[in-house]
Amino acid sequence: MQLQHDIAVVGGGLAGSVAALAAAAKGWQVAFIAPPPALQDQRTTALLSESIDLLSDLGIWESVQPVSAPLRTMRILDGTTRLLRAPPVSFQASEIDLDAFGYNIPNKPLFETLQVAIGESALIERFERPLVGASQSDAEITLTLADGTRIEACAALAADGRNSTLREAVGIRVKSWSYPQSALVMNFTHRLDHADTSTEFHTERGPFTQVPLPGRRSSLVWAVKPEQVDEILSWPRERLNTEVEARMFSILGKVEVEDSIQAWPLSSLIAEKFGTGRTMLVGETGHAFPPIGAQGLNLGLRDIMQAIAALAEAGGPEHAAKAVTAFNRQRRLDVTSRTAGVDLLNRALLSSFLPMQVLRAGGLAALSAIGPLRLLAMRQGMTPGWRKNARTPDSASSGEQVGR
């Protein structure tokens, strides 16, 4: 069986689902190649205001806002016991005229809301068989599924993750590396109010990051040695509660860890290029790194926005080759700089090398003491080239424009 579509989106996770909806929003016929996920994702994602704007434009934000929590303060605390310790650094959204930097959203309800929207779109045809191969010509890309279905499209977005079949099929190589870390992911309740504040503790094993959820609940990403994972998961719940509270210096009081704790190995990846022929890489297909600084999915959603914009500016998916050239150029600096920055900070946490510790502590001290530098870091952390006229998270659903 052979089918024709304007654009194919490969990958059924958060990035692929958003990409399919964004393409359909342009009026394009979308082939969505998305086998059901093997694992129910219990993580949360901190989405910044630009990403919230995108969810609003796609009609998703109103449904997930009630289960999300605003991020009004983001702070970094040095939780190491080393000789050189950095001072606390706090970033306030109000300093850059925002009500909130963004929102922390549980992945499960976000994913479910995206699936409902995809099912309701007349422009998206879903295929649940996995991709097994692809070939490109000057005029089209042909994708072959496991059941023999062949799908022809003018363009393709590869959103099928770190082990992407489509990326490999079109011949894009990647550089990848791993860290001696795994991330334990869990949610917990706490006695004291979090005041819409996310706290990233820097420890010798990596980040220990609390991010607010609605009410007196928070999510936690805890970097540990891989060999510690099974031991920690075997602890009685009371011991785990005590350990989490102690590592947070009781800033939220007594805690109670909820069920469904998951562990994820930490690694990084960056593609040698972000598109070739008629295919563009979005999300973790093109870049991946540890959960530091709320950059991961935000970077992936920016991929999607620029991929769709490049196709539209080129004249539509039939002009994908021209769009790919522009997309490669546009994404290079953003992706490489953020991948390098997160990698450097993570390695600085793990390293006991004194000059590295001086660099880390000195950098954070400068952010704490120098107001203009802190403002620049916040603006560039939100999005490159800080948009002066963009929507705040609170105005996203109404479409108001405000000056920043």
mmCIF file of C-alpha atoms in Angstrom:
data_model
loop_
_atom_site.group_PDB
_atom_site.id
_atom_site.type_symbol
_atom_site.label_atom_id
_atom_site.label_comp_id
_atom_site.label_asym_id
_atom_site.label_seq_id
_atom_site.Cartn_x
_atom_site.Cartn_y
_atom_site.Cartn_z
ATOM 1 C CA MET A 1 0.000 0.000 0.000
ATOM 2 C CA GLN A 2 1.365 3.437 -0.954
ATOM 3 C CA LEU A 3 0.012 6.730 0.392
ATOM 4 C CA GLN A 4 0.712 10.407 -0.330
ATOM 5 C CA HIS A 5 0.980 13.168 2.283
ATOM 6 C CA ASP A 6 2.414 16.673 2.488
ATOM 7 C CA ILE A 7 4.577 15.864 5.494
ATOM 8 C CA ALA A 8 5.435 12.810 7.573
ATOM 9 C CA VAL A 9 6.176 13.051 11.289
ATOM 10 C CA VAL A 10 8.001 10.054 12.733
ATOM 11 C CA GLY A 11 7.872 9.549 16.507
ATOM 12 C CA GLY A 12 4.915 9.453 18.885
ATOM 13 C CA GLY A 13 6.357 11.132 21.991
ATOM 14 C CA LEU A 14 5.760 14.688 23.154
ATOM 15 C CA ALA A 15 7.918 16.281 20.449
ATOM 16 C CA GLY A 16 6.451 14.173 17.642
ATOM 17 C CA SER A 17 2.899 14.795 18.808
ATOM 18 C CA VAL A 18 3.411 18.557 18.923
ATOM 19 C CA ALA A 19 5.110 18.436 15.510
ATOM 20 C CA ALA A 20 2.143 16.615 13.960
ATOM 21 C CA LEU A 21 -0.309 19.173 15.343
ATOM 22 C CA ALA A 22 1.882 22.115 14.305
ATOM 23 C CA ALA A 23 2.100 20.784 10.745
ATOM 24 C CA ALA A 24 -1.664 20.215 10.598
ATOM 25 C CA ALA A 25 -2.220 23.758 11.864
ATOM 26 C CA LYS A 26 -0.660 24.933 8.585
ATOM 27 C CA GLY A 27 -3.270 22.973 6.651
ATOM 28 C CA TRP A 28 -0.866 20.237 5.574
ATOM 29 C CA GLN A 29 -1.835 16.576 5.279
ATOM 30 C CA VAL A 30 0.206 14.742 7.918
ATOM 31 C CA ALA A 31 1.259 11.104 8.112
ATOM 32 C CA PHE A 32 1.922 10.532 11.820
ATOM 33 C CA ILE A 33 4.057 7.407 12.289
ATOM 34 C CA ALA A 34 3.701 6.795 16.008
ATOM 35 C CA PRO A 35 3.789 3.356 17.640
ATOM 36 C CA PRO A 36 2.347 3.453 21.192
ATOM 37 C CA PRO A 37 5.006 4.219 23.841
ATOM 38 C CA ALA A 38 6.369 1.226 25.721
ATOM 39 C CA LEU A 39 6.641 3.075 29.037
ATOM 40 C CA GLN A 40 4.252 5.425 30.810
ATOM 41 C CA ASP A 41 6.307 8.565 31.436
ATOM 42 C CA GLN A 42 5.961 9.756 35.053
ATOM 43 C CA ARG A 43 8.275 12.747 34.592
ATOM 44 C CA THR A 44 7.294 16.398 34.461
ATOM 45 C CA THR A 45 8.542 19.035 32.047
ATOM 46 C CA ALA A 46 9.232 22.698 32.809
ATOM 47 C CA LEU A 47 8.046 24.541 29.717
ATOM 48 C CA LEU A 48 9.063 28.172 29.314
ATOM 49 C CA SER A 49 6.777 30.919 28.022
ATOM 50 C CA GLU A 50 7.627 30.451 24.340
ATOM 51 C CA SER A 51 6.648 26.775 24.589
ATOM 52 C CA ILE A 52 3.450 27.665 26.439
ATOM 53 C CA ASP A 53 2.612 30.045 23.588
ATOM 54 C CA LEU A 54 2.947 27.154 21.134
ATOM 55 C CA LEU A 55 0.691 24.882 23.207
ATOM 56 C CA SER A 56 -1.852 27.699 23.366
ATOM 57 C CA ASP A 57 -1.768 28.207 19.595
ATOM 58 C CA LEU A 58 -2.400 24.467 19.149
ATOM 59 C CA GLY A 59 -5.372 24.486 21.566
ATOM 60 C CA ILE A 60 -3.585 22.355 24.175
ATOM 61 C CA TRP A 61 -2.727 24.765 26.978
ATOM 62 C CA GLU A 62 -6.229 25.310 28.378
ATOM 63 C CA SER A 63 -6.586 21.581 29.115
ATOM 64 C CA VAL A 64 -3.225 21.122 30.870
ATOM 65 C CA GLN A 65 -2.992 24.413 32.764
ATOM 66 C CA PRO A 66 -5.077 23.135 35.746
ATOM 67 C CA VAL A 67 -2.514 20.372 36.444
ATOM 68 C CA SER A 68 0.481 22.673 35.943
ATOM 69 C CA ALA A 69 2.302 25.006 38.326
ATOM 70 C CA PRO A 70 3.877 28.384 37.480
ATOM 71 C CA LEU A 71 7.629 28.900 37.788
ATOM 72 C CA ARG A 72 8.063 32.377 39.243
ATOM 73 C CA THR A 73 11.423 31.868 40.942
ATOM 74 C CA MET A 74 14.256 29.584 39.848
ATOM 75 C CA ARG A 75 17.174 29.310 42.227
ATOM 76 C CA ILE A 76 20.456 27.445 42.396
ATOM 77 C CA LEU A 77 21.909 26.319 45.727
ATOM 78 C CA ASP A 78 25.342 24.770 46.189
ATOM 79 C CA GLY A 79 24.784 21.466 47.954
ATOM 80 C CA THR A 80 28.382 20.275 47.670
ATOM 81 C CA THR A 81 30.827 19.881 50.561
ATOM 82 C CA ARG A 82 33.803 21.115 48.555
ATOM 83 C CA LEU A 83 36.230 23.834 49.548
ATOM 84 C CA LEU A 84 34.903 26.260 46.947
ATOM 85 C CA ARG A 85 31.144 26.682 47.209
ATOM 86 C CA ALA A 86 29.077 29.052 45.127
ATOM 87 C CA PRO A 87 26.682 31.583 46.682
ATOM 88 C CA PRO A 88 22.930 31.112 46.185
ATOM 89 C CA VAL A 89 21.568 32.476 42.913
ATOM 90 C CA SER A 90 17.896 33.367 42.443
ATOM 91 C CA PHE A 91 16.220 34.278 39.180
ATOM 92 C CA GLN A 92 12.903 36.122 39.524
ATOM 93 C CA ALA A 93 10.499 36.232 36.571
ATOM 94 C CA SER A 94 9.445 39.703 37.668
ATOM 95 C CA GLU A 95 12.976 40.961 36.957
ATOM 96 C CA ILE A 96 12.300 40.564 33.236
ATOM 97 C CA ASP A 97 8.674 41.733 33.470
ATOM 98 C CA LEU A 98 7.108 38.273 33.429
ATOM 99 C CA ASP A 99 4.528 36.850 35.795
ATOM 100 C CA ALA A 100 6.218 33.437 35.401
ATOM 101 C CA PHE A 101 9.091 31.956 33.424
ATOM 102 C CA GLY A 102 6.787 29.132 32.405
ATOM 103 C CA TYR A 103 4.979 26.159 33.935
ATOM 104 C CA ASN A 104 5.897 22.715 35.200
ATOM 105 C CA ILE A 105 3.615 20.194 33.472
ATOM 106 C CA PRO A 106 3.270 16.459 34.206
ATOM 107 C CA ASN A 107 4.136 14.566 31.029
ATOM 108 C CA LYS A 108 1.272 12.069 31.305
ATOM 109 C CA PRO A 109 -1.686 14.503 31.065
ATOM 110 C CA LEU A 110 0.181 16.580 28.484
ATOM 111 C CA PHE A 111 0.713 13.491 26.335
ATOM 112 C CA GLU A 112 -2.911 12.394 26.730
ATOM 113 C CA THR A 113 -4.218 15.840 25.756
ATOM 114 C CA LEU A 114 -2.017 15.847 22.658
ATOM 115 C CA GLN A 115 -3.371 12.425 21.631
ATOM 116 C CA VAL A 116 -6.962 13.629 21.899
ATOM 117 C CA ALA A 117 -6.183 16.641 19.700
ATOM 118 C CA ILE A 118 -4.427 14.437 17.142
ATOM 119 C CA GLY A 119 -7.384 12.059 17.040
ATOM 120 C CA GLU A 120 -9.747 14.968 16.368
ATOM 121 C CA SER A 121 -7.710 16.404 13.482
ATOM 122 C CA ALA A 122 -8.974 15.570 10.006
ATOM 123 C CA LEU A 123 -5.538 16.388 8.588
ATOM 124 C CA ILE A 124 -3.561 13.815 10.602
ATOM 125 C CA GLU A 125 -3.527 10.146 9.621
ATOM 126 C CA ARG A 126 -1.921 7.976 12.284
ATOM 127 C CA PHE A 127 0.110 4.827 11.627
ATOM 128 C CA GLU A 128 1.037 2.685 14.638
ATOM 129 C CA ARG A 129 3.438 0.316 12.882
ATOM 130 C CA PRO A 130 7.118 1.209 13.413
ATOM 131 C CA LEU A 131 9.264 2.686 10.684
ATOM 132 C CA VAL A 132 11.808 0.249 9.237
ATOM 133 C CA GLY A 133 13.321 2.243 6.379
ATOM 134 C CA ALA A 134 13.273 5.435 4.323
ATOM 135 C CA SER A 135 14.672 6.778 1.084
ATOM 136 C CA GLN A 136 14.791 10.288 -0.349
ATOM 137 C CA SER A 137 14.740 11.650 -3.883
ATOM 138 C CA ASP A 138 14.764 15.163 -5.290
ATOM 139 C CA ALA A 139 10.964 15.190 -5.233
ATOM 140 C CA GLU A 140 9.867 13.194 -2.174
ATOM 141 C CA ILE A 141 10.692 10.954 0.766
ATOM 142 C CA THR A 142 9.355 7.398 0.964
ATOM 143 C CA LEU A 143 8.942 5.751 4.364
ATOM 144 C CA THR A 144 8.424 2.015 4.803
ATOM 145 C CA LEU A 145 6.616 0.592 7.838
ATOM 146 C CA ALA A 146 6.957 -2.832 9.440
ATOM 147 C CA ASP A 147 3.727 -4.085 7.829
ATOM 148 C CA GLY A 148 4.922 -3.127 4.342
ATOM 149 C CA THR A 149 2.997 0.146 4.096
ATOM 150 C CA ARG A 150 4.878 2.722 2.021
ATOM 151 C CA ILE A 151 4.190 6.379 2.715
ATOM 152 C CA GLU A 152 5.231 9.107 0.316
ATOM 153 C CA ALA A 153 5.564 12.683 1.527
ATOM 154 C CA CYS A 154 7.117 15.927 0.384
ATOM 155 C CA ALA A 155 8.946 16.403 3.700
ATOM 156 C CA ALA A 156 9.610 14.591 6.970
ATOM 157 C CA LEU A 157 10.249 15.547 10.569
ATOM 158 C CA ALA A 158 12.271 12.974 12.510
ATOM 159 C CA ALA A 159 11.077 13.025 16.114
ATOM 160 C CA ASP A 160 11.756 9.371 16.937
ATOM 161 C CA GLY A 161 14.292 9.993 19.671
ATOM 162 C CA ARG A 162 17.905 9.217 20.444
ATOM 163 C CA ASN A 163 17.885 5.897 18.570
ATOM 164 C CA SER A 164 16.107 7.352 15.547
ATOM 165 C CA THR A 165 15.434 4.984 12.665
ATOM 166 C CA LEU A 166 14.702 7.859 10.286
ATOM 167 C CA ARG A 167 17.883 9.748 11.189
ATOM 168 C CA GLU A 168 19.928 6.629 10.477
ATOM 169 C CA ALA A 169 18.045 5.919 7.247
ATOM 170 C CA VAL A 170 18.832 9.367 5.815
ATOM 171 C CA GLY A 171 22.477 9.081 6.848
ATOM 172 C CA ILE A 172 22.894 11.686 9.575
ATOM 173 C CA ARG A 173 25.539 10.732 12.107
ATOM 174 C CA VAL A 174 25.598 11.758 15.756
ATOM 175 C CA LYS A 175 28.139 12.277 18.483
ATOM 176 C CA SER A 176 26.995 10.737 21.758
ATOM 177 C CA TRP A 177 28.479 10.345 25.215
ATOM 178 C CA SER A 178 27.298 9.085 28.575
ATOM 179 C CA TYR A 179 27.758 10.243 32.154
ATOM 180 C CA PRO A 180 28.353 8.175 35.308
ATOM 181 C CA GLN A 181 24.855 9.195 36.407
ATOM 182 C CA SER A 182 21.251 8.051 36.423
ATOM 183 C CA ALA A 183 18.294 10.269 37.226
ATOM 184 C CA LEU A 184 15.708 9.154 39.752
ATOM 185 C CA VAL A 185 12.385 10.822 38.975
ATOM 186 C CA MET A 186 9.591 11.089 41.518
ATOM 187 C CA ASN A 187 6.830 13.332 42.863
ATOM 188 C CA PHE A 188 6.314 14.180 46.519
ATOM 189 C CA THR A 189 4.079 16.137 48.861
ATOM 190 C CA HIS A 190 5.504 18.565 51.435
ATOM 191 C CA ARG A 191 4.328 20.432 54.520
ATOM 192 C CA LEU A 192 5.453 23.936 53.508
ATOM 193 C CA ASP A 193 4.379 25.916 50.450
ATOM 194 C CA HIS A 194 6.834 25.988 47.529
ATOM 195 C CA ALA A 195 5.829 29.568 46.590
ATOM 196 C CA ASP A 196 6.088 28.718 42.855
ATOM 197 C CA THR A 197 9.835 28.256 43.304
ATOM 198 C CA SER A 198 12.061 25.682 41.640
ATOM 199 C CA THR A 199 15.304 24.852 43.466
ATOM 200 C CA GLU A 200 18.255 23.190 41.762
ATOM 201 C CA PHE A 201 20.771 21.870 44.280
ATOM 202 C CA HIS A 202 24.204 21.313 42.809
ATOM 203 C CA THR A 203 25.798 18.229 44.354
ATOM 204 C CA GLU A 204 28.920 16.163 43.700
ATOM 205 C CA ARG A 205 26.757 13.617 41.856
ATOM 206 C CA GLY A 206 24.947 16.184 39.712
ATOM 207 C CA PRO A 207 21.678 18.120 40.016
ATOM 208 C CA PHE A 208 19.055 17.454 42.692
ATOM 209 C CA THR A 209 16.174 19.531 41.348
ATOM 210 C CA GLN A 210 12.783 20.257 42.900
ATOM 211 C CA VAL A 211 10.145 21.776 40.621
ATOM 212 C CA PRO A 212 6.681 22.887 41.847
ATOM 213 C CA LEU A 213 3.403 21.172 41.065
ATOM 214 C CA PRO A 214 -0.072 22.471 42.029
ATOM 215 C CA GLY A 215 -0.716 22.620 45.776
ATOM 216 C CA ARG A 216 1.916 21.398 48.180
ATOM 217 C CA ARG A 217 3.413 18.957 45.701
ATOM 218 C CA SER A 218 6.640 19.003 43.713
ATOM 219 C CA SER A 219 8.509 16.849 41.223
ATOM 220 C CA LEU A 220 12.108 15.802 41.788
ATOM 221 C CA VAL A 221 15.002 14.845 39.521
ATOM 222 C CA TRP A 222 17.821 13.320 41.575
ATOM 223 C CA ALA A 223 21.136 12.433 39.882
ATOM 224 C CA VAL A 224 22.886 9.440 41.455
ATOM 225 C CA LYS A 225 25.543 6.873 40.531
ATOM 226 C CA PRO A 226 23.996 4.135 38.342
ATOM 227 C CA GLU A 227 25.017 1.477 40.868
ATOM 228 C CA GLN A 228 23.007 3.294 43.568
ATOM 229 C CA VAL A 229 19.675 3.088 41.746
ATOM 230 C CA ASP A 230 18.582 -0.386 42.872
ATOM 231 C CA GLU A 231 19.685 0.272 46.436
ATOM 232 C CA ILE A 232 17.708 3.515 46.704
ATOM 233 C CA LEU A 233 14.629 1.967 45.104
ATOM 234 C CA SER A 234 14.755 -0.792 47.737
ATOM 235 C CA TRP A 235 14.710 1.620 50.679
ATOM 236 C CA PRO A 236 11.640 1.663 52.925
ATOM 237 C CA ARG A 237 9.501 4.672 52.081
ATOM 238 C CA GLU A 238 10.206 6.356 55.412
ATOM 239 C CA ARG A 239 13.940 6.273 54.763
ATOM 240 C CA LEU A 240 13.449 7.698 51.281
ATOM 241 C CA ASN A 241 11.276 10.482 52.682
ATOM 242 C CA THR A 242 13.918 11.345 55.265
ATOM 243 C CA GLU A 243 16.710 11.329 52.681
ATOM 244 C CA VAL A 244 14.860 13.609 50.264
ATOM 245 C CA GLU A 245 14.004 16.054 53.055
ATOM 246 C CA ALA A 246 17.605 16.087 54.309
ATOM 247 C CA ARG A 247 19.042 16.700 50.850
ATOM 248 C CA MET A 248 16.689 19.655 50.530
ATOM 249 C CA PHE A 249 17.782 20.983 53.944
ATOM 250 C CA SER A 250 14.097 20.801 54.972
ATOM 251 C CA ILE A 251 13.235 23.952 53.003
ATOM 252 C CA LEU A 252 9.801 22.434 52.275
ATOM 253 C CA GLY A 253 9.436 20.708 55.634
ATOM 254 C CA LYS A 254 8.409 17.086 55.983
ATOM 255 C CA VAL A 255 8.035 15.265 52.655
ATOM 256 C CA GLU A 256 6.151 12.172 51.507
ATOM 257 C CA VAL A 257 7.366 10.546 48.279
ATOM 258 C CA GLU A 258 4.588 9.233 46.047
ATOM 259 C CA ASP A 259 4.541 5.944 44.120
ATOM 260 C CA SER A 260 5.808 5.414 40.548
ATOM 261 C CA ILE A 261 9.487 6.266 40.944
ATOM 262 C CA GLN A 262 11.432 5.873 37.693
ATOM 263 C CA ALA A 263 15.133 5.813 36.797
ATOM 264 C CA TRP A 264 16.677 7.131 33.585
ATOM 265 C CA PRO A 265 20.364 6.919 32.534
ATOM 266 C CA LEU A 266 21.927 10.303 31.712
ATOM 267 C CA SER A 267 23.695 10.881 28.410
ATOM 268 C CA SER A 268 24.135 13.511 25.725
ATOM 269 C CA LEU A 269 23.833 13.493 21.954
ATOM 270 C CA ILE A 270 24.200 15.993 19.139
ATOM 271 C CA ALA A 271 23.728 15.401 15.419
ATOM 272 C CA GLU A 272 26.406 16.423 12.911
ATOM 273 C CA LYS A 273 23.642 18.332 11.073
ATOM 274 C CA PHE A 274 19.964 18.882 11.700
ATOM 275 C CA GLY A 275 18.578 18.051 8.311
ATOM 276 C CA THR A 276 19.392 16.536 4.936
ATOM 277 C CA GLY A 277 17.464 16.186 1.709
ATOM 278 C CA ARG A 278 13.808 16.561 2.726
ATOM 279 C CA THR A 279 14.196 15.536 6.378
ATOM 280 C CA MET A 280 14.669 17.698 9.489
ATOM 281 C CA LEU A 281 15.522 16.473 12.988
ATOM 282 C CA VAL A 282 13.489 17.751 15.936
ATOM 283 C CA GLY A 283 13.687 17.041 19.664
ATOM 284 C CA GLU A 284 15.989 14.340 21.014
ATOM 285 C CA THR A 285 16.559 13.004 17.507
ATOM 286 C CA GLY A 286 18.983 15.894 17.025
ATOM 287 C CA HIS A 287 20.141 16.727 20.552
ATOM 288 C CA ALA A 288 19.833 15.421 24.101
ATOM 289 C CA PHE A 289 21.469 16.247 27.418
ATOM 290 C CA PRO A 290 20.950 15.992 31.206
ATOM 291 C CA PRO A 291 17.963 17.741 32.851
ATOM 292 C CA ILE A 292 19.691 20.977 33.867
ATOM 293 C CA GLY A 293 18.254 24.472 33.453
ATOM 294 C CA ALA A 294 14.881 23.569 31.876
ATOM 295 C CA GLN A 295 16.303 23.362 28.344
ATOM 296 C CA GLY A 296 15.486 19.906 26.926
ATOM 297 C CA LEU A 297 11.941 19.884 25.524
ATOM 298 C CA ASN A 298 11.939 23.679 25.178
ATOM 299 C CA LEU A 299 14.816 23.311 22.731
ATOM 300 C CA GLY A 300 12.924 20.560 20.910
ATOM 301 C CA LEU A 301 9.775 22.665 20.591
ATOM 302 C CA ARG A 302 11.902 25.487 19.195
ATOM 303 C CA ASP A 303 13.150 22.975 16.590
ATOM 304 C CA ILE A 304 9.545 22.317 15.629
ATOM 305 C CA MET A 305 8.615 25.993 15.387
ATOM 306 C CA GLN A 306 11.608 26.769 13.180
ATOM 307 C CA ALA A 307 11.105 23.657 11.017
ATOM 308 C CA ILE A 308 7.472 24.563 10.336
ATOM 309 C CA ALA A 309 8.405 28.208 9.739
ATOM 310 C CA ALA A 310 11.201 27.218 7.345
ATOM 311 C CA LEU A 311 8.825 25.034 5.334
ATOM 312 C CA ALA A 312 6.202 27.785 5.211
ATOM 313 C CA GLU A 313 8.738 30.428 4.169
ATOM 314 C CA ALA A 314 10.089 28.141 1.448
ATOM 315 C CA GLY A 315 6.608 27.842 -0.049
ATOM 316 C CA GLY A 316 5.388 24.641 1.615
ATOM 317 C CA PRO A 317 6.559 21.029 2.082
ATOM 318 C CA GLU A 318 7.091 20.575 -1.661
ATOM 319 C CA HIS A 319 10.037 22.987 -1.281
ATOM 320 C CA ALA A 320 11.508 21.037 1.635
ATOM 321 C CA ALA A 321 15.048 20.967 0.249
ATOM 322 C CA LYS A 322 15.243 24.761 0.469
ATOM 323 C CA ALA A 323 13.715 24.707 3.957
ATOM 324 C CA VAL A 324 16.245 22.141 5.208
ATOM 325 C CA THR A 325 19.151 24.391 4.231
ATOM 326 C CA ALA A 326 17.664 27.302 6.192
ATOM 327 C CA PHE A 327 16.780 25.089 9.165
ATOM 328 C CA ASN A 328 20.320 23.730 9.438
ATOM 329 C CA ARG A 329 21.708 27.240 9.559
ATOM 330 C CA GLN A 330 19.123 28.521 12.055
ATOM 331 C CA ARG A 331 19.441 25.692 14.572
ATOM 332 C CA ARG A 332 23.222 25.325 14.718
ATOM 333 C CA LEU A 333 24.111 28.039 17.256
ATOM 334 C CA ASP A 334 21.108 27.499 19.524
ATOM 335 C CA VAL A 335 21.556 23.723 19.792
ATOM 336 C CA THR A 336 25.343 23.595 20.029
ATOM 337 C CA SER A 337 25.621 26.393 22.595
ATOM 338 C CA ARG A 338 23.011 24.912 24.927
ATOM 339 C CA THR A 339 24.344 21.378 24.589
ATOM 340 C CA ALA A 340 27.851 22.610 25.395
ATOM 341 C CA GLY A 341 26.642 24.748 28.294
ATOM 342 C CA VAL A 342 24.712 21.954 29.986
ATOM 343 C CA ASP A 343 27.573 19.511 29.408
ATOM 344 C CA LEU A 344 30.120 21.916 30.929
ATOM 345 C CA LEU A 345 27.986 22.589 34.000
ATOM 346 C CA ASN A 346 27.298 18.901 34.579
ATOM 347 C CA ARG A 347 30.974 18.009 34.220
ATOM 348 C CA ALA A 348 31.899 20.846 36.586
ATOM 349 C CA LEU A 349 29.613 19.329 39.215
ATOM 350 C CA LEU A 350 31.199 15.900 38.817
ATOM 351 C CA SER A 351 34.803 17.128 38.706
ATOM 352 C CA SER A 352 36.973 17.560 41.796
ATOM 353 C CA PHE A 353 39.584 19.396 39.674
ATOM 354 C CA LEU A 354 40.154 22.707 41.495
ATOM 355 C CA PRO A 355 40.260 25.016 38.422
ATOM 356 C CA MET A 356 36.934 23.559 37.298
ATOM 357 C CA GLN A 357 35.464 24.276 40.721
ATOM 358 C CA VAL A 358 36.804 27.845 40.568
ATOM 359 C CA LEU A 359 35.114 28.306 37.182
ATOM 360 C CA ARG A 360 31.766 26.963 38.427
ATOM 361 C CA ALA A 361 31.734 28.866 41.710
ATOM 362 C CA GLY A 362 33.007 32.059 40.095
ATOM 363 C CA GLY A 363 30.395 31.944 37.362
ATOM 364 C CA LEU A 364 27.534 31.517 39.812
ATOM 365 C CA ALA A 365 28.965 34.226 42.068
ATOM 366 C CA ALA A 366 28.991 36.619 39.104
ATOM 367 C CA LEU A 367 25.358 35.806 38.303
ATOM 368 C CA SER A 368 24.422 36.447 41.938
ATOM 369 C CA ALA A 369 26.270 39.749 42.259
ATOM 370 C CA ILE A 370 25.961 41.386 38.822
ATOM 371 C CA GLY A 371 22.378 42.345 38.027
ATOM 372 C CA PRO A 372 22.764 43.055 34.272
ATOM 373 C CA LEU A 373 24.577 39.738 33.804
ATOM 374 C CA ARG A 374 21.797 37.892 35.629
ATOM 375 C CA LEU A 375 19.157 39.611 33.460
ATOM 376 C CA LEU A 376 21.044 38.660 30.301
ATOM 377 C CA ALA A 377 21.305 35.046 31.488
ATOM 378 C CA MET A 378 17.561 34.911 32.190
ATOM 379 C CA ARG A 379 16.614 36.370 28.829
ATOM 380 C CA GLN A 380 18.905 34.108 26.847
ATOM 381 C CA GLY A 381 17.830 31.150 28.962
ATOM 382 C CA MET A 382 14.241 31.769 27.942
ATOM 383 C CA THR A 383 14.927 31.978 24.215
ATOM 384 C CA PRO A 384 17.806 33.151 22.000
ATOM 385 C CA GLY A 385 17.530 36.752 20.874
ATOM 386 C CA TRP A 386 14.926 37.527 23.583
ATOM 387 C CA ARG A 387 11.653 38.461 21.910
ATOM 388 C CA LYS A 388 10.485 41.885 23.029
ATOM 389 C CA ASN A 389 6.858 41.318 22.043
ATOM 390 C CA ALA A 390 5.720 37.887 23.138
ATOM 391 C CA ARG A 391 2.943 36.476 25.233
ATOM 392 C CA THR A 392 3.271 35.742 28.910
ATOM 393 C CA PRO A 393 2.066 32.337 30.116
ATOM 394 C CA ASP A 394 -0.965 33.941 31.783
ATOM 395 C CA SER A 395 -2.015 35.711 28.589
ATOM 396 C CA ALA A 396 -1.313 32.775 26.287
ATOM 397 C CA SER A 397 -4.852 31.499 26.245
ATOM 398 C CA SER A 398 -6.311 34.930 25.507
ATOM 399 C CA GLY A 399 -3.740 35.837 22.863
ATOM 400 C CA GLU A 400 -2.857 39.191 24.486
ATOM 401 C CA GLN A 401 0.394 40.841 23.416
ATOM 402 C CA VAL A 402 2.533 42.462 26.066
ATOM 403 C CA GLY A 403 5.869 44.215 25.990
ATOM 404 C CA ARG A 404 8.800 42.507 27.601
#
